[in-house]
Coordinates of C-alpha atoms and ligand atoms in Angstrom, one line a residue:
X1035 CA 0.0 0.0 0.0
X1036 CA 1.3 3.5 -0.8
X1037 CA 1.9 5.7 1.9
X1038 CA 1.2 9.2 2.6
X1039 CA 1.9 11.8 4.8
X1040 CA -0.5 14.7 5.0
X1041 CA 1.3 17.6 7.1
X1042 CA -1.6 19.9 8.7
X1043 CA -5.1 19.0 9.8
X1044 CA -6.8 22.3 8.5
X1045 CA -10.3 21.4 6.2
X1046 CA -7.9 21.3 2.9
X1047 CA -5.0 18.7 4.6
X1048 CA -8.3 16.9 5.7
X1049 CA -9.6 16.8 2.6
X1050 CA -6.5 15.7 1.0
X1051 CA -6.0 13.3 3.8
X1052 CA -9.6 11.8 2.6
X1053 CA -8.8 11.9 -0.9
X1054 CA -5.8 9.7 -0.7
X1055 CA -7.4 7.1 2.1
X1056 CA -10.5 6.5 -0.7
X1057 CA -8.1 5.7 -3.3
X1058 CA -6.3 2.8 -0.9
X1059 CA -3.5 5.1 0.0
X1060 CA -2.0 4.7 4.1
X1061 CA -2.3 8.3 5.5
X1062 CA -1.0 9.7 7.8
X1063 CA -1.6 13.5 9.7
X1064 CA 0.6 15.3 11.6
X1065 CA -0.9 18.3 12.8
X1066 CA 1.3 20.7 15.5
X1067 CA -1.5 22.3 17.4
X1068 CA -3.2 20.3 20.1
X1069 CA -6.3 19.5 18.1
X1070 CA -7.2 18.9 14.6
X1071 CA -8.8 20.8 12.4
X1072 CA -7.3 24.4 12.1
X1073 CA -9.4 26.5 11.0
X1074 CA -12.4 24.5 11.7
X1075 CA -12.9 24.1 15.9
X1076 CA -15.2 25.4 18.6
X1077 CA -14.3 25.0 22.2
X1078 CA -16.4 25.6 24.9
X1079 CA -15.1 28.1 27.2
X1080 CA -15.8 31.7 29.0
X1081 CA -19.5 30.4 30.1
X1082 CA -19.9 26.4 31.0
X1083 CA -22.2 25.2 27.9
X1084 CA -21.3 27.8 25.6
X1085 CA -19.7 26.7 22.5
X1086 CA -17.6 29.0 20.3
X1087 CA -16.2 28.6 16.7
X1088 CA -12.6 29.5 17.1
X1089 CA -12.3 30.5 13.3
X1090 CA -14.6 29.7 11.0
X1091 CA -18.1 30.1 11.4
X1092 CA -20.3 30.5 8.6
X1093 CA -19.9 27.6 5.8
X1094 CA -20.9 29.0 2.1
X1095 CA -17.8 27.7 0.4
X1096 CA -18.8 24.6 2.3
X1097 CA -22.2 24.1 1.1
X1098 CA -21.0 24.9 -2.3
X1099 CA -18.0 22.6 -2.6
X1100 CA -18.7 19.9 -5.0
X1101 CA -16.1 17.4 -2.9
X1102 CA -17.9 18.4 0.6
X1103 CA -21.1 17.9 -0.9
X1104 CA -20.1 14.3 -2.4
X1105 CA -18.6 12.6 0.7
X1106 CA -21.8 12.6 3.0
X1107 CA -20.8 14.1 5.7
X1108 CA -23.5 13.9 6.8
X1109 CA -23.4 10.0 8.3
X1110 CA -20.4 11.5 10.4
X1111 CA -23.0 13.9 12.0
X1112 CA -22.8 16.8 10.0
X1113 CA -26.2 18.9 9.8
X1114 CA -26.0 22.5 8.7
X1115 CA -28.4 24.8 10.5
X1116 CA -29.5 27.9 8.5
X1117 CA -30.6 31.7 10.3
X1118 CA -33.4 33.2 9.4
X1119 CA -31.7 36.4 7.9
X1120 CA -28.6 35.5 5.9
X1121 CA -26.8 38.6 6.3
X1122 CA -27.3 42.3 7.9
X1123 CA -25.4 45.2 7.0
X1124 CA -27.2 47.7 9.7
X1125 CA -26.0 52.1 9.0
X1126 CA -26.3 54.7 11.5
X1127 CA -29.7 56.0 9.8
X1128 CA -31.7 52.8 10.8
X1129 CA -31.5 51.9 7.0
X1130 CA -30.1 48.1 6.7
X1131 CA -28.8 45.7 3.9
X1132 CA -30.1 42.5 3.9
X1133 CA -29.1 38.9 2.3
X1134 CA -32.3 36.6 2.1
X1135 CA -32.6 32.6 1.0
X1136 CA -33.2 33.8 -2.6
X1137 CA -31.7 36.4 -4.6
X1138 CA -35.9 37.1 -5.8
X1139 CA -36.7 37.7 -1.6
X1140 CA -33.3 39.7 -1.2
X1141 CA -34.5 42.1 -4.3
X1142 CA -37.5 42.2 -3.0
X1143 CA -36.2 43.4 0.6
X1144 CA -34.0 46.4 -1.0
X1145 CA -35.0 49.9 -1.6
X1146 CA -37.1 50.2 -5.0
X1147 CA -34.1 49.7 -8.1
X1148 CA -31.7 48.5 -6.2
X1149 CA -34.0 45.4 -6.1
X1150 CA -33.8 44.7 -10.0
X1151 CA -30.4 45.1 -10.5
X1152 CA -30.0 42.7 -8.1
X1153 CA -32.0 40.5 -9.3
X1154 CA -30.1 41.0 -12.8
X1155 CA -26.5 40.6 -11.5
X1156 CA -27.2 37.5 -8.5
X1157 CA -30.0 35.7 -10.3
X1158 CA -28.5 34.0 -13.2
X1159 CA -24.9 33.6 -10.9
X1160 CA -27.1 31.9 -8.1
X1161 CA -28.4 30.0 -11.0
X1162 CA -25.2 28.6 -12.0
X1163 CA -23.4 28.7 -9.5
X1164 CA -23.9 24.8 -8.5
X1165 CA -22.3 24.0 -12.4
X1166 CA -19.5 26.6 -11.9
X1167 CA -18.5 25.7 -8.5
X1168 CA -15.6 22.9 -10.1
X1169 CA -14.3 26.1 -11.9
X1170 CA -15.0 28.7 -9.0
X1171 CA -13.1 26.2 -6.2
X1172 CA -10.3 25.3 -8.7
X1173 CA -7.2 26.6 -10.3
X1174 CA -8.4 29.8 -12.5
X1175 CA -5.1 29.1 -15.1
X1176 CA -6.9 25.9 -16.3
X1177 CA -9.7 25.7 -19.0
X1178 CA -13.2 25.5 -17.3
X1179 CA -15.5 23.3 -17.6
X1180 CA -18.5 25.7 -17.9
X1181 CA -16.4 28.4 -19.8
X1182 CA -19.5 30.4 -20.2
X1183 CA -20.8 30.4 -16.9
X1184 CA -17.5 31.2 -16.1
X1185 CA -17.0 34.7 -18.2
X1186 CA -20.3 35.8 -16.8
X1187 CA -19.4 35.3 -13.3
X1188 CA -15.7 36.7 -14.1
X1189 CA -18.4 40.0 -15.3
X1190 CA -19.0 40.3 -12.3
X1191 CA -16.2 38.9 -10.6
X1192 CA -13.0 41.4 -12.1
X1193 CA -14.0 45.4 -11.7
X1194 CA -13.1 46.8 -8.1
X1195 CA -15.8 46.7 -5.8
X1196 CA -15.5 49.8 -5.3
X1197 CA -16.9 50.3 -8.7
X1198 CA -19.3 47.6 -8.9
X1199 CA -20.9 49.4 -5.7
X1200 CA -22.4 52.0 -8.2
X1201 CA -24.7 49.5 -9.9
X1202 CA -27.0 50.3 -6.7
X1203 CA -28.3 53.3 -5.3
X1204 CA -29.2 53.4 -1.7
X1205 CA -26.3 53.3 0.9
X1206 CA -27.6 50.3 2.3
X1207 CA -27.6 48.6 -1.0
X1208 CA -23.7 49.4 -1.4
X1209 CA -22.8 48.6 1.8
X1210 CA -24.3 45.0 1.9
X1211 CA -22.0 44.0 -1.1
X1212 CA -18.9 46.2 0.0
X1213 CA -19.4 44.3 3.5
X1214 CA -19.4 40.9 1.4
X1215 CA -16.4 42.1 -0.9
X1216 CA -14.7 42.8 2.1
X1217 CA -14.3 39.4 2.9
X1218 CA -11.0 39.5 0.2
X1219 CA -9.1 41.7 3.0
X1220 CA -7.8 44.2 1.0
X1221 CA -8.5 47.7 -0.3
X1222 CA -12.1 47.2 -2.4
X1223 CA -10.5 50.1 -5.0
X1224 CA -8.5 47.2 -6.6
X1225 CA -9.5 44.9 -9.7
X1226 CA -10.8 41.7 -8.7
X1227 CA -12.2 42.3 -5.1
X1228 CA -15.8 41.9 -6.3
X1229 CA -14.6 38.3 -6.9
X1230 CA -15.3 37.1 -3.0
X1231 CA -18.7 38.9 -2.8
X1232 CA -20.1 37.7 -6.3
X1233 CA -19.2 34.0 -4.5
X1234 CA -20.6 34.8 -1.5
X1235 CA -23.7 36.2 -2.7
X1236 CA -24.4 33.4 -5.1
X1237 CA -23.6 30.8 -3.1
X1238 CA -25.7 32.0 -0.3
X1239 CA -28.6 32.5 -2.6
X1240 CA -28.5 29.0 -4.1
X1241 CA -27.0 27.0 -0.7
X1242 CA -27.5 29.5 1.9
X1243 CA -24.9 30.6 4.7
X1244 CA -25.2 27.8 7.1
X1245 CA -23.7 26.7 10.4
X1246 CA -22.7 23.3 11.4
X1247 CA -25.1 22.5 14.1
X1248 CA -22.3 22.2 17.7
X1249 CA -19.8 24.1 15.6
X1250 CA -17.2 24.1 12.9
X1251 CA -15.5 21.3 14.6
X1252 CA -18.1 18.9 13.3
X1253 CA -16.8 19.3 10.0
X1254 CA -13.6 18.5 11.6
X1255 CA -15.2 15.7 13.5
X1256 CA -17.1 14.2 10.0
X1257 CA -13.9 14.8 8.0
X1258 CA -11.7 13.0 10.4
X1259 CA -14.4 10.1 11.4
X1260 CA -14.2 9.3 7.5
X1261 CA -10.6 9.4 7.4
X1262 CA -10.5 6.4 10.5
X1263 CA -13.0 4.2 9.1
X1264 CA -10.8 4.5 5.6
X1265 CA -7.8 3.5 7.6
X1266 CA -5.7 6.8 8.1
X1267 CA -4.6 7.7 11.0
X1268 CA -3.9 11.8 12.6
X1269 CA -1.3 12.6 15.2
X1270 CA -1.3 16.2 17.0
X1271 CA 1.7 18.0 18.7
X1272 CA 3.4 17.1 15.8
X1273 CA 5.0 20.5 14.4
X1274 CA 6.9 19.4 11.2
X1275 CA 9.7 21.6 10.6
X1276 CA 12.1 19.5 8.5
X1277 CA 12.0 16.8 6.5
X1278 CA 13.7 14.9 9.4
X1279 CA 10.2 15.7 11.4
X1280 CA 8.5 13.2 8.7
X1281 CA 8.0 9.3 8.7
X1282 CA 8.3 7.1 5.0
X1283 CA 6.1 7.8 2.4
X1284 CA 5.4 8.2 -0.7
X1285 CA 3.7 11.6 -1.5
X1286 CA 3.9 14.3 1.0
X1287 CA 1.1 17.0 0.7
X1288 CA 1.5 20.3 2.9
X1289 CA -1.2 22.2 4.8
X1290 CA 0.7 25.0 5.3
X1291 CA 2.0 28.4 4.1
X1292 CA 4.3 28.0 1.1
X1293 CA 7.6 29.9 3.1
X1294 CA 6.9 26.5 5.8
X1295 CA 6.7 24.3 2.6
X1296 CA 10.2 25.4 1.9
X1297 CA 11.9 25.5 4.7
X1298 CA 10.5 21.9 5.4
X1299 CA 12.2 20.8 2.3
X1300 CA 14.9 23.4 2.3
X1301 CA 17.6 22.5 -0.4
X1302 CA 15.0 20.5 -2.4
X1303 CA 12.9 22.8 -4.2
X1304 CA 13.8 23.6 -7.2
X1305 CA 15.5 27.0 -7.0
X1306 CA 12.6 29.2 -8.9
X1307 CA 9.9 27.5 -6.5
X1308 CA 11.7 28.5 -3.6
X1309 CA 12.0 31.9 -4.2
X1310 CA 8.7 32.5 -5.6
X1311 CA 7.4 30.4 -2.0
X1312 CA 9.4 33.2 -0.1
X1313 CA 8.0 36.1 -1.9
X1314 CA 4.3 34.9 -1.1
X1315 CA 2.7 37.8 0.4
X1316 CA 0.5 37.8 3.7
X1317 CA -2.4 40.4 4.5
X1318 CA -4.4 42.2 7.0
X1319 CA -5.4 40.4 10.0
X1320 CA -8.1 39.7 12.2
X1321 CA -8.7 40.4 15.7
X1322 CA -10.4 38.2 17.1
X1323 CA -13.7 38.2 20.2
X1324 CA -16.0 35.8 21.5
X1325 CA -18.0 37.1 23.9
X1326 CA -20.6 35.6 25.9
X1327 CA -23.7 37.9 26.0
X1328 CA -27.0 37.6 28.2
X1329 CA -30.3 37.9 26.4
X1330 CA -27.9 38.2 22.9
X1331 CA -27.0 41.1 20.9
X1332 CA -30.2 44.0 21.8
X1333 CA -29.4 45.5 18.1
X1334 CA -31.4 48.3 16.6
X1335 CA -32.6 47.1 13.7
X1336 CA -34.8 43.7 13.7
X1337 CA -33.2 42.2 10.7
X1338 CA -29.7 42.1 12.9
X1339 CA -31.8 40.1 15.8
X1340 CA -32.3 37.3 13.1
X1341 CA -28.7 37.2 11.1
X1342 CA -26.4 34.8 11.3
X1343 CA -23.9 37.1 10.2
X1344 CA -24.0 40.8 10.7
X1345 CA -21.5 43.7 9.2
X1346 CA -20.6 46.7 10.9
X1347 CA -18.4 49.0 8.8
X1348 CA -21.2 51.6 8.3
X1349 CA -21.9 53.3 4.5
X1350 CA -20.3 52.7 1.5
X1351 CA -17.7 55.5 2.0
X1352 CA -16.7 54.3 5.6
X1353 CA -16.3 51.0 4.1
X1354 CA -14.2 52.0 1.3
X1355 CA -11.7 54.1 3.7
X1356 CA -11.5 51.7 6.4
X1357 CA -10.2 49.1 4.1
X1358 CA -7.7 51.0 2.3
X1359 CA -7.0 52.1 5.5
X1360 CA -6.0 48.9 6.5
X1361 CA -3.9 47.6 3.4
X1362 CA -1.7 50.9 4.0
X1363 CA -1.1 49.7 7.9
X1364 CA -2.9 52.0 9.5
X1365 CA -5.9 51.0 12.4
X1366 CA -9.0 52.7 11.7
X1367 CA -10.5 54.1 14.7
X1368 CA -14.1 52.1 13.5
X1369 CA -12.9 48.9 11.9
X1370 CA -14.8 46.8 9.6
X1371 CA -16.4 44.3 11.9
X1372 CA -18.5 41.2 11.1
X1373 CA -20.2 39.7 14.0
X1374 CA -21.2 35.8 14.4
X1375 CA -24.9 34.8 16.0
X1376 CA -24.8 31.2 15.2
X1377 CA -26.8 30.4 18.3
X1378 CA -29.6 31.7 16.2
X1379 CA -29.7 28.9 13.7
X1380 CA -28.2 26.4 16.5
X1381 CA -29.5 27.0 19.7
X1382 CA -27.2 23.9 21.0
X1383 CA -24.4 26.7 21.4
X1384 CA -26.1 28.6 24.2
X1385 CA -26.1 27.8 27.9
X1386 CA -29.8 29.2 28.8
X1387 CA -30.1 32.7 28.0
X1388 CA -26.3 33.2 27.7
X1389 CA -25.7 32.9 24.3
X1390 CA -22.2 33.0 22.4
X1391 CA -21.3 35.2 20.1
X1392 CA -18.3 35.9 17.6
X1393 CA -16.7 38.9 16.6
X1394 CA -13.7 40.0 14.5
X1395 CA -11.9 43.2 13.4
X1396 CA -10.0 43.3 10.1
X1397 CA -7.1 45.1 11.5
X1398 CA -3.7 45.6 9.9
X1399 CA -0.5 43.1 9.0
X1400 CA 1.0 42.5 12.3
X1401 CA -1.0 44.8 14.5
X1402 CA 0.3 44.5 18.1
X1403 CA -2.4 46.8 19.4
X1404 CA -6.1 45.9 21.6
X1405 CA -9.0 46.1 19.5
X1406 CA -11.0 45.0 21.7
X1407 CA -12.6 48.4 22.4
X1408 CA -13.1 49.1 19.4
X1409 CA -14.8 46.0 18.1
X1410 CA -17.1 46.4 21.5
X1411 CA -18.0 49.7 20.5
X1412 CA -18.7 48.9 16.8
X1413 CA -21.1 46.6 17.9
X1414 CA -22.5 49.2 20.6
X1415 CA -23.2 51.9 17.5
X1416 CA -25.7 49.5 16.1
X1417 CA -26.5 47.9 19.4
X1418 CA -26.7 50.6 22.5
X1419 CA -26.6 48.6 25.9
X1420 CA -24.6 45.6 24.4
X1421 CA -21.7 46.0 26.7
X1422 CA -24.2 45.6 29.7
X1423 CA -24.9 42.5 28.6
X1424 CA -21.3 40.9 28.4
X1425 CA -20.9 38.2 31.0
X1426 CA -17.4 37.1 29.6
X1427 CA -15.0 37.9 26.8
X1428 CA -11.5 36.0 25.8
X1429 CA -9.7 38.4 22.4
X1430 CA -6.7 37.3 20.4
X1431 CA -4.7 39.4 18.6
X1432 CA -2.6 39.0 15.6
X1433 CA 0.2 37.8 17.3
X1434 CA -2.2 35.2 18.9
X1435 CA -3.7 34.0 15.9
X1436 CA -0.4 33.3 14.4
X1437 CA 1.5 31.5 17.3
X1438 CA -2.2 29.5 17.3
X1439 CA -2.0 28.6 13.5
X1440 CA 1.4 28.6 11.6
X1441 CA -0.4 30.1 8.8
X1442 CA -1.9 32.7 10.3
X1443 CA 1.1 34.9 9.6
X1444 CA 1.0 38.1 11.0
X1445 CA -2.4 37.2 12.3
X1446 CA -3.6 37.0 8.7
X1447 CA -6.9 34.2 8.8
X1448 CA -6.3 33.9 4.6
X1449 CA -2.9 32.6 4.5
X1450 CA -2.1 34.7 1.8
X1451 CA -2.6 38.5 0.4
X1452 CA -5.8 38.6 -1.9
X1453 CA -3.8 40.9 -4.1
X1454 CA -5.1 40.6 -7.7
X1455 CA -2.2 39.1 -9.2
X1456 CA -2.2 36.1 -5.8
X1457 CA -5.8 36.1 -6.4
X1458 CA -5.4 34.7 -9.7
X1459 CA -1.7 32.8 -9.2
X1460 CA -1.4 31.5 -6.4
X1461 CA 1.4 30.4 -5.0
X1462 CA 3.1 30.8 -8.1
X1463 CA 2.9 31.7 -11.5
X1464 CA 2.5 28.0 -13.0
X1465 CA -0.3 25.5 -14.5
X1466 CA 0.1 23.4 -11.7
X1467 CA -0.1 25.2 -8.3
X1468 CA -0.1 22.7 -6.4
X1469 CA 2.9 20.9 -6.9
X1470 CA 6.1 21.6 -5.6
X1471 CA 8.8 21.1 -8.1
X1472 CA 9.7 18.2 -5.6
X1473 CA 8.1 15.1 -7.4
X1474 CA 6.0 13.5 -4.8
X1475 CA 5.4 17.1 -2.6
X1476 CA 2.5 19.0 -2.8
X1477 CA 1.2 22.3 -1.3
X1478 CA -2.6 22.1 -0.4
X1479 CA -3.2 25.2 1.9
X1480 CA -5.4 27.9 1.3
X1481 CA -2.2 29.2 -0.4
X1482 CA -3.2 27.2 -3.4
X1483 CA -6.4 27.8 -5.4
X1484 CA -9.1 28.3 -4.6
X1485 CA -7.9 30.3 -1.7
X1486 CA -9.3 30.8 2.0
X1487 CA -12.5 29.1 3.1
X1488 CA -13.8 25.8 4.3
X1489 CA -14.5 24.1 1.4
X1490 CA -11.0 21.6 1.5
X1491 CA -10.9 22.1 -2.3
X1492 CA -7.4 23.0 -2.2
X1493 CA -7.0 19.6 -0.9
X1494 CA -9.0 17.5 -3.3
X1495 CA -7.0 18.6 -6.3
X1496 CA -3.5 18.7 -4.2
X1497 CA -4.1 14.8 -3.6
X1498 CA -5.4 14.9 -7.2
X1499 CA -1.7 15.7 -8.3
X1500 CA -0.3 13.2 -5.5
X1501 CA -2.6 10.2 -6.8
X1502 CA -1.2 10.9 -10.6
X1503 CA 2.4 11.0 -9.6
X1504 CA 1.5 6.8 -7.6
X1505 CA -0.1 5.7 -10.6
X1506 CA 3.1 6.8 -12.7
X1507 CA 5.5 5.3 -10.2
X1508 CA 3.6 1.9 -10.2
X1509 CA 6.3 -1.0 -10.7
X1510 CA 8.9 1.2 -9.8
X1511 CA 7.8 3.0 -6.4
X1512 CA 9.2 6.3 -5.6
X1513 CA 10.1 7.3 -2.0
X1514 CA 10.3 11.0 -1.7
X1515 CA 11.2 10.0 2.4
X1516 CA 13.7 7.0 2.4
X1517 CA 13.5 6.0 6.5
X1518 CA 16.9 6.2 6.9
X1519 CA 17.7 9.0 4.7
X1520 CA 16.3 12.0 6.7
X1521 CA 14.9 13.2 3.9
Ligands
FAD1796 C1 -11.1 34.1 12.9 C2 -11.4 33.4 11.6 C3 -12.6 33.5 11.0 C4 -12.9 32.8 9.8 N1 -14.1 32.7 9.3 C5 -14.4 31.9 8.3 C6 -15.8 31.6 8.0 O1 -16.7 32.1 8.6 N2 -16.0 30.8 6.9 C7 -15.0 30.3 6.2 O2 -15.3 29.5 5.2 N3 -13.7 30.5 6.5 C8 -13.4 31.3 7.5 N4 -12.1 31.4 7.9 C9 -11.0 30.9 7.1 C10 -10.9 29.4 7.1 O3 -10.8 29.0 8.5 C11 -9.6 29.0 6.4 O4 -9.5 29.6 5.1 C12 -9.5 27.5 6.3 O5 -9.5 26.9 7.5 C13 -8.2 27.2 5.5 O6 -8.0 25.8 5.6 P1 -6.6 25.2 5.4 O7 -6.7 23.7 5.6 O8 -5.9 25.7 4.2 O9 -5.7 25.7 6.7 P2 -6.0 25.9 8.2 O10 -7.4 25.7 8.5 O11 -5.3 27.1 8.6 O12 -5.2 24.6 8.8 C14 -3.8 24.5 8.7 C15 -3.4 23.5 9.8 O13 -2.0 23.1 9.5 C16 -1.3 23.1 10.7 N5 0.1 23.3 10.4 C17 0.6 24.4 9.6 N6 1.9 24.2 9.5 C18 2.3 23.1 10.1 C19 3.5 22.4 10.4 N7 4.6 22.9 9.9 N8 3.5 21.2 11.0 C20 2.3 20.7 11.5 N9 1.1 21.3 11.4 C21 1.1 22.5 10.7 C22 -1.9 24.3 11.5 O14 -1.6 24.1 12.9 C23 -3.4 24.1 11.2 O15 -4.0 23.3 12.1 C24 -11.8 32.1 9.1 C25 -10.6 32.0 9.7 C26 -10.3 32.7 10.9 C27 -9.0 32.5 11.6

């Protein structure tokens, strides 16, 4: 049996991890932190019963990916749970963007106009989006499969959000797709930062923006539960630093940033990959709060009692300085916030009427100062009496993120810059981003296409590559890890 080692347990090493077991390969994960599952766990903490996702939170790019959707995770206990409201974007004037089930109920919600257009730009998107999603979650330097579908989304997809903003009228309008094109964590005047929103949007109005009913970590738990009963096996506390760090096998594939994929196999990449590895470029980064509020959030506007998600960056033109802002280095005094209310959709998260609830600032590269005021009073602007009503909070800065997660650098969640040229090559400039240059190694991180999201994508075609490179070493096996070799 071919053997595998899959370094990192985030959703796209798990993926990868699964990939390989189905096609009778012997995998192994090493994974540094405690638990499994990087970007995907809750712990319960601050309030006995309260569960909080410690990353990710709301699953889009889940429900839309086609490899998610195909292994049933479902018989390893995965349910998603959807909110009422997809999506608030509240402004100071009581006015509030809101993302419904449909893209015919969002129109319909909007300020007359706005509503049409749209209808016009999300309705044919949502309605492709299921047959795009291969080419959406995929390397974009390959020929699609839809190519069609494709170049309308791409429409839609390429102009700076900042532009695309002026399709719609009202301020509320604007600011719910600037508050979804922020989501690309970088300054919404340059090309291609619609892309993330023009996802987001369609993917929520043809799948929704669920939750995973106990938290992220049960798509951890369903992803690794598969992975057992296939035969591979996970090991934590296993930082992997060198090639030395790694058992035999016969394909390697990396979870982790490409700088780590190099200086794992320092002196074995060829020398145009490792440079092009060391020039990969990290972003913003988050500041992170759960908070554990009594009663929940007591927002203004009703639409925000229902969301599963809600924005806080205020109108268009706040939101467009804040995140330029940002990609200069410089902390805004009101960050762009988006808040978490998964207890809404899956009330199994709350202990009584203490309900948990999640909160981030996108904050700049690095930044070593507390946001934690100014997240609380974001969410007190749109929400008066809110900080009445915190029982407990725990906040981790950049710093924190990163020493959590090795590819959180610089406490950036994306593990990468969404830059328009790393948006579209990512990590390198090459047909095949996933592989190494070291036959036998492959990067699978959210590095690699698709980019950042649970949706383990970057995985399934990572273990794609790997799974080629087996079947054309048959008869003659090739070790990239000899045992005795150390490396
Ligand atoms: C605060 C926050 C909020 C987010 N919100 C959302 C959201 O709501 N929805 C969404 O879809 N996405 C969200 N994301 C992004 C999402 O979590 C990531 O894009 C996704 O987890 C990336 O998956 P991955 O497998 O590439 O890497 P990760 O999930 O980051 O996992 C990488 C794993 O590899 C391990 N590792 C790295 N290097 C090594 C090494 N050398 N040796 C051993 N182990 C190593 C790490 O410890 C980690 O466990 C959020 C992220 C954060 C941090």
């Amino acid at each position: 049996m071919p053997k595998a080692v899959v370094v990192g347990s985030g959703p796209n090493g798990l993926a990868a991890a699964v990939r390989l077991a189905r096609h009778g390969v012997g995998v192994t994960v090493l994974e540094a932190a405690d638990g499994l599952g990087g970007g995907a766990r809750t712990t319960e903490k601050l309030v006995a019963g309260t569960l909080h996702d410690e990353c990710s939170a709301v699953h889009p790019t889940a429900v839309l990916s086609p490899y998610l959707r195909e292994l049933g995770l479902e018989r390893y206990g995965l349910r998603w749970r959807h909110p009422e409201v997809m999506l608030a974007h509240p402004l100071d004037d009581g006015a509030c963007g809101v993302l419904r089930g449909s893209a015919e109920e969002t129109a319909a919600g909007l300020p007359a106009g706005d509503g049409e257009r749209w209808l016009r730009v999300f309705g044919p998107l949502a309605a492709h989006v299921e047959t795009t999603a291969g080419d959406l979650l995929g390397p974009l330097t390959r020929w699609p499969s839809h190519p069609l579908h494709l170049a309308r989304f791409g429409l839609r997809a390429v102009p700076p959000a900042s532009l695309m903003r002026r399709l719609w009228r009202s301020p509320a309008t604007q600011s719910l797709f600037l508050g979804a094109a922020a989501h690309v964590m970088h300054d919404l005047h340059a090309p291609m930062t619609s892309s993330v929103a023009a996802m987001l949007i369609a993917a929520g109005h043809r799948f929704g923006w669920p939750v995973a009913e106990g938290g992220s970590q049960a798509i951890t738990d369903a992803l690794t539960g598969l992975l057992h009963d296939l035969g591979g096996t996970t090991e934590t506390g296993r930082l992997v630093e060198s090639t030395s760090d790694l058992p035999e096998a016969d394909v390697v594939l990396l979870d982790t940033t490409p700088a780590s994929a190099a200086r794992i196999f320092e002196g074995r990449l060829p020398k145009r990959v490792h440079r092009a590895y060391h020039r990969w470029r990290h972003g913003p980064a988050a500041f992170k709060v759960d908070f554990a509020v009594r009663g929940g959030v007591p927002w203004r506007n009703a639409a925000c009692a229902a969301a599963g998600t809600v924005h806080l960056g205020g109108g268009p033109d706040e939101m467009l300085r804040t995140t330029c802002e940002i990609q200069r280095g410089r902390m805004p005094a009101a960050p762009f916030v988006l808040v978490g209310q998964q207890y809404l959709a899956d009330p199994s998260r709350s202990a009584g009427d203490v309900h948990p609830v999640w909160a981030y600032a996108h904050v700049p590269h690095g930044f070593t100062g507390d946001a934690t005021t100014a997240i609380i009073d974001q969410i007190e602007r749109f929400a008066p009496g809110f900080a009445d009503e915190v029982v407990a909070f725990s906040a981790k800065n950049p710093g924190e993120l990163a020493r959590g997660n090795p590819n959180h650098v610089g406490g950036n969640i994306l593990t990468g810059a969404n830059d328009p040229f790393q948006l579209v090559f990512r990590p390198r400039l090459t047909l095949h981003p996933y592989d190494t240059g070291v036959p036998g190694v492959y990067l699978c991180s959210a590095a690699t296409p698709p980019g950042a999201g649970v949706h383990g994508m970057g995985g399934y075609h990572a273990a794609g590559r790997a799974l080629r490179h087996l079947e054309r070493a048959k008869g003659g096996r090739i070790r990239v890890l000899q045992p005795d070799s150390g490396g």
